[in-house]
Amino acid sequence: MKLPVRGLAAALNSSGKFKEKAPEAVVDHLVVGAGVVGLAIAQRLCDKFPSKSTYVVERHSRAGEETSSRNSEVIHSGIYYPADSFKTRLCLRGRELMYQRCRALDIPHRKTGKLIVAKANQRPYIENLHLKALKLQWPPYSDGKLVSSPVLPTALISGDEARAMEPNLSKDISAALWCPETGIVDSHSLMESLEKDILESEAGDLAYTTRVVRLDPYTSRSFAPNADAERGWVVHTVTGNNQGTESDAILARTVINASGLSAPFVLNTLLPQEQRIPMYYARGSYASYKGPGISGISHLIYPCPDTGLNAHAFASLGTHLTLDLNGKIRFGPDIEFLEPPSPDASEENMDYWTRHLIPDDSRLEQMHLAVKQYLPEVVAEGLQPDYVGIRPKLVPPGAGFQDFVFQANYPCQFGGLGVVRESPMISLLGIESPGLTSSLAIAEYVVDDLLSSINSAQ
């Protein structure tokens, strides 16, 4: 019997290596993590609060080195998740914002459309998706010019109609759901555009190869001359490959924890062991393909997820076919949950998942079997390992749907100065798919909803 996968409930500075110290500088907004979500939030902060400083710290040497650069680069339509979830709301709004930004700034993208293909016994699944799409409402902040049209247009088509669009599809495909709003985007160009906006603003800056190693609520113990006048968080950082115990300390009046795969560890720094949030890492492998069975394909093709006994297969959308902007075809991702070295790994082991980023051929046979269900002429010999991504999941395998989580905490909860709703740290947890599509809408929600409501309540 296979044992359940353990989560990793780690925390920064668990060894006590970095000692408390007084902050040497002050910043209004500190964003931890320069993935696409962190950059989008920082860009919006710079735009909305031009007189306040916004710094982004990122442990890698460039933006988007983790989840943001290891995904399918799909602009999702927003069809898969519960109607009242953040994932649906922010995907729908994010899709709108993404296409607007791409058009305005000439960011490479293409609205390819997507076919969700079904065998006879899977038809109820796509019928339910179609009915859900018909009932969806436009999310907050949507362009008023658009709201008279469907937010998520779809069409139920027959297997023959699907094969007229994509002749390589299996004869066993009896129906499909056509989603014309799905597309693809050059995620690196998108992130470069956000970086450019931040650096060209009066208030923004980016610090790469800078990792957060400790976080404390600000207290009068910080020994600053006006200690009692300030509120916020003392964030300790180390730049470069420094392995010593010296860190820099900055007082951040607001912290946005957008560190993706490490986001729970930043928050766990403040929590007792029994309250720490575990992270589950799901490895997804992609394979490139050259060979028969794909001639002329111009749309994304998704199978129906293997729902098993569950009503929805939220862990993975199945091994699907994606295109890049050069016409290259890939299949993936599959899903493989990783086992941590221990439930509360030391700081040295917190990034154990990096050892699983090297693509290999161990998953190709299963991937080929999955793909043949809808593209029967694809041959195993044409598949080659391409790249691997890691999804940040908050629940173990089989746990069902998990929404995005936006958690606000305040220094006063942990012995710091101030009151509730003053100097927040907002942690973004479990930002997996559709995180890329949702990124601009997540920024809008965090800045225009969460921070604005917190500030107005003070």
PDB file of C-alpha atoms in Angstrom, residues 10-19 212-215 265-266 268-270 346-348:
ATOM      1  CA  ALA A  10       9.482  24.341   6.859  1.00  0.00           C
ATOM      2  CA  ALA A  11      10.326  27.889   7.965  1.00  0.00           C
ATOM      3  CA  LEU A  12      13.053  30.428   7.307  1.00  0.00           C
ATOM      4  CA  ASN A  13      15.935  30.659   9.773  1.00  0.00           C
ATOM      5  CA  SER A  14      14.863  27.565  11.702  1.00  0.00           C
ATOM      6  CA  SER A  15      18.484  27.093  12.790  1.00  0.00           C
ATOM      7  CA  GLY A  16      18.639  30.595  14.267  1.00  0.00           C
ATOM      8  CA  LYS A  17      21.641  31.379  12.075  1.00  0.00           C
ATOM      9  CA  PHE A  18      20.560  34.966  11.412  1.00  0.00           C
ATOM     10  CA  LYS A  19      20.163  37.090  14.535  1.00  0.00           C
ATOM     11  CA  VAL A 212      15.030  36.679   2.372  1.00  0.00           C
ATOM     12  CA  VAL A 213      16.482  34.759   5.328  1.00  0.00           C
ATOM     13  CA  ARG A 214      14.533  36.095   8.306  1.00  0.00           C
ATOM     14  CA  LEU A 215      11.374  38.091   9.002  1.00  0.00           C
ATOM     15  CA  PHE A 265       8.094  29.140   4.539  1.00  0.00           C
ATOM     16  CA  VAL A 266       8.123  32.936   4.850  1.00  0.00           C
ATOM     17  CA  ASN A 268       5.784  29.846   8.776  1.00  0.00           C
ATOM     18  CA  THR A 269       8.657  31.881  10.202  1.00  0.00           C
ATOM     19  CA  LEU A 270       6.065  33.620  12.381  1.00  0.00           C
ATOM     20  CA  SER A 346      16.204  22.217   7.454  1.00  0.00           C
ATOM     21  CA  GLU A 347      16.960  25.351   5.480  1.00  0.00           C
ATOM     22  CA  GLU A 348      19.491  23.390   3.439  1.00  0.00           C
TER      23      GLU A 348
END
